Every structure is written in C-alpha cells, then in structure tokens.
Short mmCIF file of C-alpha atoms in Angstrom, two decimals:
data_model
loop_
_atom_site.label_atom_id
_atom_site.label_comp_id
_atom_site.label_asym_id
_atom_site.label_seq_id
_atom_site.Cartn_x
_atom_site.Cartn_y
_atom_site.Cartn_z
CA UNK A 23 -170.65 26.17 -1.27
CA UNK A 24 -173.82 25.21 0.57
CA UNK A 25 -174.55 26.32 4.12
CA UNK A 26 -177.45 25.09 6.29
CA UNK A 27 -180.02 27.84 5.98
CA UNK A 28 -177.96 29.67 3.36
CA UNK A 29 -174.92 31.94 3.65
CA UNK A 30 -175.28 34.13 6.78
CA UNK A 31 -175.85 37.87 6.57
CA UNK A 32 -172.65 39.49 7.82
CA UNK A 33 -173.73 43.10 7.27
CA UNK A 34 -174.34 43.74 10.99
CA UNK A 35 -170.94 42.46 12.10
CA UNK A 36 -167.83 44.56 12.73
CA UNK A 37 -164.29 43.82 13.90
CA UNK A 38 -165.46 44.53 17.45
CA UNK A 39 -168.40 42.12 17.35
CA UNK A 40 -166.92 39.33 15.22
CA UNK A 41 -164.74 36.51 16.57
CA UNK A 42 -161.22 37.98 16.35
CA UNK A 43 -159.66 34.52 16.53
CA UNK A 44 -161.21 33.72 13.17
CA UNK A 45 -160.15 37.08 11.74
CA UNK A 46 -156.56 36.44 12.81
CA UNK A 47 -156.64 32.79 11.70
CA UNK A 48 -158.74 32.71 8.51
CA UNK A 49 -157.60 29.17 7.77
CA UNK A 50 -160.18 28.15 10.38
CA UNK A 51 -162.97 29.83 8.40
CA UNK A 52 -165.47 28.68 5.82
CA UNK A 53 -167.95 30.78 3.86
CA UNK A 54 -170.56 29.57 6.35
CA UNK A 55 -168.68 30.76 9.44
CA UNK A 56 -166.83 33.90 8.30
CA UNK A 57 -167.47 36.92 6.07
CA UNK A 58 -165.05 37.60 3.22
CA UNK A 59 -164.32 40.98 4.76
CA UNK A 60 -165.24 42.88 7.91
CA UNK A 61 -165.18 46.70 8.04
CA UNK A 62 -162.72 46.88 5.18
CA UNK A 63 -160.50 44.15 6.65
CA UNK A 64 -160.22 41.33 4.11
CA UNK A 65 -160.45 37.97 5.82
CA UNK A 66 -160.55 35.71 2.75
CA UNK A 67 -157.97 35.66 -0.03
CA UNK A 68 -160.47 37.44 -2.28
CA UNK A 69 -163.20 39.94 -1.53
CA UNK A 70 -165.75 38.21 -3.74
CA UNK A 71 -166.85 34.68 -4.53
CA UNK A 72 -165.77 33.90 -8.12
CA UNK A 73 -168.64 33.52 -10.58
CA UNK A 74 -169.36 29.88 -11.35
CA UNK A 75 -170.79 30.51 -14.81
CA UNK A 76 -168.12 33.01 -15.88
CA UNK A 77 -165.15 30.92 -14.81
CA UNK A 78 -166.56 27.69 -16.20
CA UNK A 79 -167.17 29.53 -19.48
CA UNK A 80 -163.55 30.69 -19.74
CA UNK A 81 -162.24 27.26 -18.75
CA UNK A 82 -164.29 25.73 -21.58
CA UNK A 83 -163.20 28.36 -24.13
CA UNK A 84 -159.53 27.82 -23.32
CA UNK A 85 -160.01 24.06 -23.24
CA UNK A 86 -161.57 24.03 -26.72
CA UNK A 87 -158.80 26.31 -28.03
CA UNK A 88 -156.23 23.91 -26.51
CA UNK A 89 -157.75 20.93 -28.35
CA UNK A 90 -157.60 22.83 -31.66
CA UNK A 91 -154.02 23.92 -30.98
CA UNK A 92 -152.95 20.35 -30.23
CA UNK A 93 -154.63 19.05 -33.39
CA UNK A 94 -153.26 21.79 -35.65
CA UNK A 95 -149.83 21.75 -34.00
CA UNK A 96 -149.27 18.02 -34.44
CA UNK A 97 -150.81 17.99 -37.90
CA UNK A 98 -148.64 20.84 -39.17
CA UNK A 99 -145.62 20.20 -36.93
CA UNK A 100 -145.52 23.80 -35.76
CA UNK A 101 -143.71 22.79 -32.60
CA UNK A 102 -142.56 26.18 -31.33
CA UNK A 103 -145.99 27.71 -31.84
CA UNK A 104 -147.58 24.68 -30.18
CA UNK A 105 -145.35 24.88 -27.11
CA UNK A 106 -146.19 28.57 -26.61
CA UNK A 107 -149.92 28.29 -27.25
CA UNK A 108 -150.30 24.88 -25.61
CA UNK A 109 -148.41 25.90 -22.48
CA UNK A 110 -150.39 29.12 -22.14
CA UNK A 111 -153.75 27.46 -22.70
CA UNK A 112 -153.06 24.67 -20.22
CA UNK A 113 -152.24 27.28 -17.58
CA UNK A 114 -155.40 29.24 -18.42
CA UNK A 115 -157.56 26.12 -18.05
CA UNK A 116 -155.93 25.23 -14.71
CA UNK A 117 -156.24 28.83 -13.54
CA UNK A 118 -159.97 29.11 -14.20
CA UNK A 119 -160.61 25.61 -12.86
CA UNK A 120 -158.81 26.76 -9.71
CA UNK A 121 -161.15 29.77 -9.47
CA UNK A 122 -164.16 27.46 -9.72
CA UNK A 123 -162.92 25.24 -6.88
CA UNK A 124 -161.86 28.34 -4.91
CA UNK A 125 -165.54 29.14 -4.45
CA UNK A 126 -165.67 26.44 -1.75
CA UNK A 127 -162.22 27.24 -0.31
CA UNK A 128 -162.13 31.02 -0.02
CA UNK A 129 -159.99 30.92 3.14
CA UNK A 130 -157.42 28.38 1.93
CA UNK A 131 -154.38 29.27 -0.12
CA UNK A 132 -154.13 26.18 -2.38
CA UNK A 133 -156.60 27.12 -5.10
CA UNK A 134 -155.89 30.82 -4.74
CA UNK A 135 -152.22 30.10 -5.52
CA UNK A 136 -153.23 27.84 -8.40
CA UNK A 137 -155.37 30.49 -10.06
CA UNK A 138 -153.05 33.40 -9.27
CA UNK A 139 -149.84 31.87 -10.60
CA UNK A 140 -151.36 30.11 -13.62
CA UNK A 141 -153.35 33.12 -14.83
CA UNK A 142 -150.42 35.45 -14.22
CA UNK A 143 -147.83 33.51 -16.20
CA UNK A 144 -150.12 31.97 -18.86
CA UNK A 145 -150.05 34.97 -21.24
CA UNK A 146 -146.23 34.91 -21.21
CA UNK A 147 -146.40 31.56 -23.05
CA UNK A 148 -148.96 32.96 -25.48
CA UNK A 149 -146.71 35.94 -26.17
CA UNK A 150 -143.85 33.54 -26.97
CA UNK A 151 -145.92 32.03 -29.81
CA UNK A 152 -146.47 35.54 -31.18
CA UNK A 153 -142.78 36.43 -30.95
CA UNK A 154 -141.87 33.35 -32.98
CA UNK A 155 -144.06 34.68 -35.78
CA UNK A 156 -142.12 37.93 -36.28
CA UNK A 157 -138.91 36.35 -37.55
CA UNK A 158 -140.92 34.37 -40.09
CA UNK A 159 -142.82 37.43 -41.30
CA UNK A 160 -139.50 39.22 -41.78
CA UNK A 161 -138.32 36.40 -44.04
CA UNK A 162 -141.67 36.19 -45.85
CA UNK A 163 -141.54 39.90 -46.73
CA UNK A 164 -138.03 41.33 -46.98
CA UNK A 165 -135.28 39.85 -44.78
CA UNK A 166 -132.66 42.11 -46.37
CA UNK A 167 -134.49 45.21 -45.16
CA UNK A 168 -134.77 44.13 -41.54
CA UNK A 169 -133.05 46.20 -38.88
CA UNK A 170 -131.61 43.02 -37.37
CA UNK A 171 -131.29 39.44 -38.54
CA UNK A 172 -134.50 37.38 -38.27
CA UNK A 173 -133.12 34.95 -35.69
CA UNK A 174 -132.10 37.83 -33.41
CA UNK A 175 -135.77 38.78 -33.06
CA UNK A 176 -136.44 35.30 -31.68
CA UNK A 177 -133.49 35.45 -29.27
CA UNK A 178 -134.43 38.90 -27.95
CA UNK A 179 -138.11 38.28 -27.34
CA UNK A 180 -137.96 34.71 -26.11
CA UNK A 181 -135.24 35.72 -23.63
CA UNK A 182 -137.32 38.72 -22.52
CA UNK A 183 -140.38 36.51 -22.20
CA UNK A 184 -138.49 33.97 -20.13
CA UNK A 185 -137.34 36.69 -17.71
CA UNK A 186 -140.93 37.91 -17.33
CA UNK A 187 -142.11 34.33 -16.79
CA UNK A 188 -139.56 33.63 -14.06
CA UNK A 189 -140.24 36.89 -12.22
CA UNK A 190 -144.01 36.37 -12.30
CA UNK A 191 -143.82 32.73 -11.21
CA UNK A 192 -141.35 33.39 -8.38
CA UNK A 193 -143.21 36.47 -7.16
CA UNK A 194 -146.56 34.69 -7.29
CA UNK A 195 -145.27 31.75 -5.28
CA UNK A 196 -143.72 33.98 -2.59
CA UNK A 197 -146.74 36.29 -2.34
CA UNK A 198 -149.23 33.43 -2.13
CA UNK A 199 -147.35 31.48 0.56
CA UNK A 200 -146.58 34.49 2.76
CA UNK A 201 -148.83 35.72 5.54
CA UNK A 202 -151.55 38.04 4.30
CA UNK A 203 -150.40 41.67 4.46
CA UNK A 204 -146.85 40.77 5.50
CA UNK A 205 -143.65 42.35 4.17
CA UNK A 206 -142.79 39.04 2.51
CA UNK A 207 -146.09 39.07 0.66
CA UNK A 208 -145.48 42.66 -0.43
CA UNK A 209 -142.03 41.64 -1.73
CA UNK A 210 -143.61 38.80 -3.70
CA UNK A 211 -146.22 41.11 -5.18
CA UNK A 212 -143.51 43.61 -6.14
CA UNK A 213 -141.62 40.81 -7.90
CA UNK A 214 -144.79 39.89 -9.80
CA UNK A 215 -145.29 43.54 -10.74
CA UNK A 216 -141.70 43.66 -12.01
CA UNK A 217 -142.37 40.56 -14.11
CA UNK A 218 -145.59 41.90 -15.61
CA UNK A 219 -144.05 45.36 -16.13
CA UNK A 220 -141.12 43.73 -17.90
CA UNK A 221 -143.61 41.85 -20.08
CA UNK A 222 -145.30 45.15 -20.95
CA UNK A 223 -141.89 46.56 -21.94
CA UNK A 224 -141.08 43.51 -24.09
CA UNK A 225 -144.46 43.75 -25.84
CA UNK A 226 -143.88 47.47 -26.48
CA UNK A 227 -140.43 46.71 -27.89
CA UNK A 228 -141.98 44.01 -30.07
CA UNK A 229 -144.52 46.52 -31.32
CA UNK A 230 -141.86 49.15 -32.06
CA UNK A 231 -139.60 46.75 -33.96
CA UNK A 232 -142.55 45.22 -35.82
CA UNK A 233 -143.80 48.67 -36.85
CA UNK A 234 -140.29 49.68 -37.87
CA UNK A 235 -139.97 46.65 -40.10
CA UNK A 236 -143.42 47.12 -41.58
CA UNK A 237 -142.88 50.82 -42.42
CA UNK A 238 -139.19 50.87 -43.20
CA UNK A 239 -138.82 47.37 -44.55
CA UNK A 240 -141.89 45.62 -45.95
CA UNK A 241 -143.69 48.72 -47.24
CA UNK A 242 -140.60 50.11 -48.96
CA UNK A 243 -139.76 46.69 -50.40
CA UNK A 244 -143.29 46.47 -51.79
CA UNK A 245 -142.92 49.86 -53.50
CA UNK A 246 -139.51 49.01 -54.94
CA UNK A 247 -140.48 45.49 -55.98
CA UNK A 248 -137.87 43.86 -53.73
CA UNK A 249 -140.13 41.65 -51.65
CA UNK A 250 -138.89 38.10 -51.14
CA UNK A 251 -139.97 36.34 -54.37
CA UNK A 252 -140.03 32.92 -52.69
CA UNK A 253 -143.21 33.84 -50.80
CA UNK A 254 -145.09 35.87 -53.43
CA UNK A 255 -147.92 33.34 -53.65
CA UNK A 256 -148.28 33.28 -49.85
CA UNK A 257 -148.49 37.08 -49.60
CA UNK A 258 -151.23 37.02 -52.23
CA UNK A 259 -153.41 34.83 -50.03
CA UNK A 260 -155.98 36.81 -48.05
CA UNK A 261 -155.78 34.20 -45.29
CA UNK A 262 -152.21 35.37 -44.69
CA UNK A 263 -152.56 39.06 -45.54
CA UNK A 264 -154.52 40.55 -43.94
CA UNK A 265 -155.70 37.41 -42.05
CA UNK A 266 -152.63 36.19 -40.17
CA UNK A 267 -150.92 39.59 -40.02
CA UNK A 268 -153.94 41.36 -38.52
CA UNK A 269 -154.66 38.49 -36.09
CA UNK A 270 -151.12 38.66 -34.70
CA UNK A 271 -151.32 42.45 -34.37
CA UNK A 272 -154.66 42.34 -32.54
CA UNK A 273 -153.51 39.51 -30.26
CA UNK A 274 -150.48 41.57 -29.25
CA UNK A 275 -152.71 44.54 -28.44
CA UNK A 276 -155.08 42.39 -26.36
CA UNK A 277 -152.26 40.84 -24.32
CA UNK A 278 -150.74 44.30 -23.88
CA UNK A 279 -154.02 45.67 -22.45
CA UNK A 280 -154.29 42.68 -20.13
CA UNK A 281 -150.69 43.12 -18.92
CA UNK A 282 -151.18 46.83 -18.18
CA UNK A 283 -154.29 45.92 -16.17
CA UNK A 284 -152.35 43.28 -14.23
CA UNK A 285 -149.65 45.84 -13.34
CA UNK A 286 -152.29 48.21 -11.98
CA UNK A 287 -154.11 45.41 -10.16
CA UNK A 288 -151.05 43.97 -8.44
CA UNK A 289 -149.69 47.38 -7.48
CA UNK A 290 -152.66 47.76 -5.10
CA UNK A 291 -152.07 44.37 -3.45
CA UNK A 292 -154.41 41.41 -3.07
CA UNK A 293 -156.78 43.47 -0.94
CA UNK A 294 -156.88 46.42 -3.36
CA UNK A 295 -160.00 47.56 -5.26
CA UNK A 296 -158.92 46.17 -8.65
CA UNK A 297 -157.93 42.79 -7.22
CA UNK A 298 -161.43 42.49 -5.77
CA UNK A 299 -163.47 43.77 -8.70
CA UNK A 300 -164.75 40.67 -10.47
CA UNK A 301 -166.27 42.44 -13.49
CA UNK A 302 -163.04 44.27 -14.27
CA UNK A 303 -161.07 41.04 -13.93
CA UNK A 304 -163.38 39.09 -16.21
CA UNK A 305 -163.23 41.80 -18.88
CA UNK A 306 -159.59 42.92 -18.79
CA UNK A 307 -158.06 39.56 -17.87
CA UNK A 308 -160.38 36.78 -19.04
CA UNK A 309 -161.91 38.39 -22.13
CA UNK A 310 -158.67 39.96 -23.40
CA UNK A 311 -156.73 36.70 -23.18
CA UNK A 312 -159.62 34.63 -24.54
CA UNK A 313 -159.99 36.86 -27.60
CA UNK A 314 -156.23 36.70 -28.21
CA UNK A 315 -156.32 32.89 -28.02
CA UNK A 316 -159.29 32.69 -30.39
CA UNK A 317 -157.50 34.91 -32.92
CA UNK A 318 -154.28 32.89 -32.67
CA UNK A 319 -156.24 29.66 -33.10
CA UNK A 320 -158.46 30.74 -36.01
CA UNK A 321 -155.41 32.27 -37.72
CA UNK A 322 -153.15 29.32 -36.84
CA UNK A 323 -150.10 29.29 -39.15
CA UNK A 324 -151.01 25.80 -40.30
CA UNK A 325 -154.22 27.30 -41.73
CA UNK A 326 -153.16 30.77 -42.83
CA UNK A 327 -149.55 30.10 -43.83
CA UNK A 328 -149.41 26.37 -44.49
CA UNK A 329 -147.02 23.81 -43.07
CA UNK A 330 -144.49 23.90 -45.90
CA UNK A 331 -144.40 27.70 -46.13
CA UNK A 332 -144.18 28.05 -42.33
CA UNK A 333 -141.16 25.78 -42.14
CA UNK A 334 -139.61 27.36 -45.21
CA UNK A 335 -139.88 30.77 -43.48
CA UNK A 336 -137.81 29.70 -40.49
CA UNK A 337 -134.45 31.43 -40.21
CA UNK A 338 -132.65 28.08 -40.29
CA UNK A 339 -134.31 27.10 -43.56
CA UNK A 340 -133.60 30.56 -44.93
CA UNK A 341 -129.93 30.23 -43.96
CA UNK A 342 -129.66 26.88 -45.73
CA UNK A 343 -131.34 28.31 -48.83
CA UNK A 344 -128.95 31.28 -48.93
CA UNK A 345 -125.97 28.95 -48.68
CA UNK A 346 -127.41 26.82 -51.48
CA UNK A 347 -128.01 29.90 -53.65
CA UNK A 348 -124.43 31.11 -53.09
CA UNK A 349 -123.10 27.68 -53.98
CA UNK A 350 -125.24 27.59 -57.12
CA UNK A 351 -124.17 31.12 -58.10
CA UNK A 352 -120.52 30.20 -57.61
CA UNK A 353 -120.95 27.06 -59.68
CA UNK A 354 -122.63 29.00 -62.49
CA UNK A 355 -119.84 31.60 -62.49
CA UNK A 356 -117.08 29.02 -62.68
CA UNK A 357 -118.76 27.30 -65.59
#
C-alpha cells in the first residue's frame, strides 16, 4: 500500500469536485487514486484500512491454536471436536489473512468476500465443537436426569448450527457479489442477518437446556448421590470440574456476544457505522472469538477429560454399555 509521495489528502474533495466516474466505478480505483469515502458516500468496500498489526496478530493466534488443535485432535482421536475447531480456525486464519491483503485492494471484492464470509461463518464451526460437548457432559453427570436423551442434544444443535452456517454463507456470497447498495446486496445482508440471528437463538437454546440440566439434573443428582458412578474419578479432577465445564460456559458466552454484535453490525449494512468501526470489530469480533478459541484449546477434552473417558462418554458408547449391563443383569437373574 505504497503511493508515490504518500497517500493523498482527500479532505478537501467532495462529490462535486471528485471524478464521478471513479465514484461510480470503484473497481478502477486504488488507495492512491481514490478516497475510501467522499462526503459520506463510501467508495471502497470498507471505510477504513484494516490494521496490519492487529490482523496479523489474530491470524497468528488462530494459526497457533489450529496447530494445537490438530496435534491434540489426532493424538486423542477427538474427531468431532477436531472438525468443529479445525474448520472454524482455518476460516479465521483465512479471514484475517484476507483482511491483511485487503489493505492493498480496498476497491476490489475478492479479499473483502474472503474476509467477510470466512469470519462470518467461522464461529458456527466453533459452536459445533461446543455443542458436541453437552451430550457428553450429560452422560458424565446424570444421563437419567436429562430432559432429553443425550444424542438428541447433538442432533438439535448440530442441525441448528448447519442452518445458521448455510444462511450466513449464502447471504455473504450474494451480498459480496452484488452491486454496492443494490437491492440484491440488501437481500444478501438480510440473509446473513437471519443466519447470525438464528445462531444467536441456537446459542440461547443451548444455554437454557444446559442450565436446565445443570440445575434440575446434575445438581439434584449430586445431592441425592445418583451421579453416574462410571465417571466419579473424572468429576473429581479439577481439570474437568471446574476447568473444562467453566471453559465451555465462557466460550459459549464469548461467541454469543460476538454473534449479537454481528447482528447489529450487519443490520446497518456494509456502509453502516458499526461495519466501519475498526476498534469495535477488533474487540467484539476478533477478541471474543480468539478468547473462545484459546479457552477451547487450553481446556481441550484430550487434556481435561482424557481420550478414554471422552470416548466412553459418547452416547453410542453409553448405549452399548447399557445394553451390556442389561444383558449381564438378565444373565445374573437367570442363574
């Protein structure tokens, strides 16, 4: 992003004095020949040049987290968790790399689309990893006291997450490829808002059902001494409780805050105040998601739960165990 003599001072230009051909055809512009906005009219795809240091920093943070997730995922064979975290982190790295390159291509749509779509849908993958954890925590504590069967939690939230993912991806693609300010772009943005709003709803539902299980199920089971005895040693580990439990709770809250921000941001359009406030974006988008990823990496189930216990807490393994116990009970009765 180097211009001979530096970036021009556009403060004295207005729509009347600036070349209207360039305003109407921003694809002909560069940061050396056009301002990002003129008299409130946004010419570039963004009203600010993305920070080099800030975006490189987030790309590195997510890249390091990705390496740890790959190592821990393959080592502990936590495939579902790895797919969610790995997919989300890859999208975050691509998204912030796109913002870095966008600095030199502020009037082109390629890197804007890359960053917009990747950073919009990335947290949906991260949320999927969190949702997979709830069914296991139900089994680890008191599956008999759950409002619904453990596997149903997985079906509900992964399906909800997939819907949010599809809406955000489709809306982002349409909005980015449409003419700036057109009805088509507005329709794409509305679709993205619907996807993010749906994600907010799914996260809220997750929180409600998790709280219900914790208060009505796990806490009561603890008082009555009916917690699942198979995982007593795991529950006694501080790495799991409060470690893993608190990390999942905080990660959900962080992604929820980020999703609410994204709803507000998109509702104003790409030329709205929130969409062009870099500090707010870096705090409520970048920092929220980065902290969630750090928590979900430090408290990785391979570390806080253990590979054997994590697999034993799957609803399939639990189903097999129940069948085995019934068979054993029947055999003991007949003898």
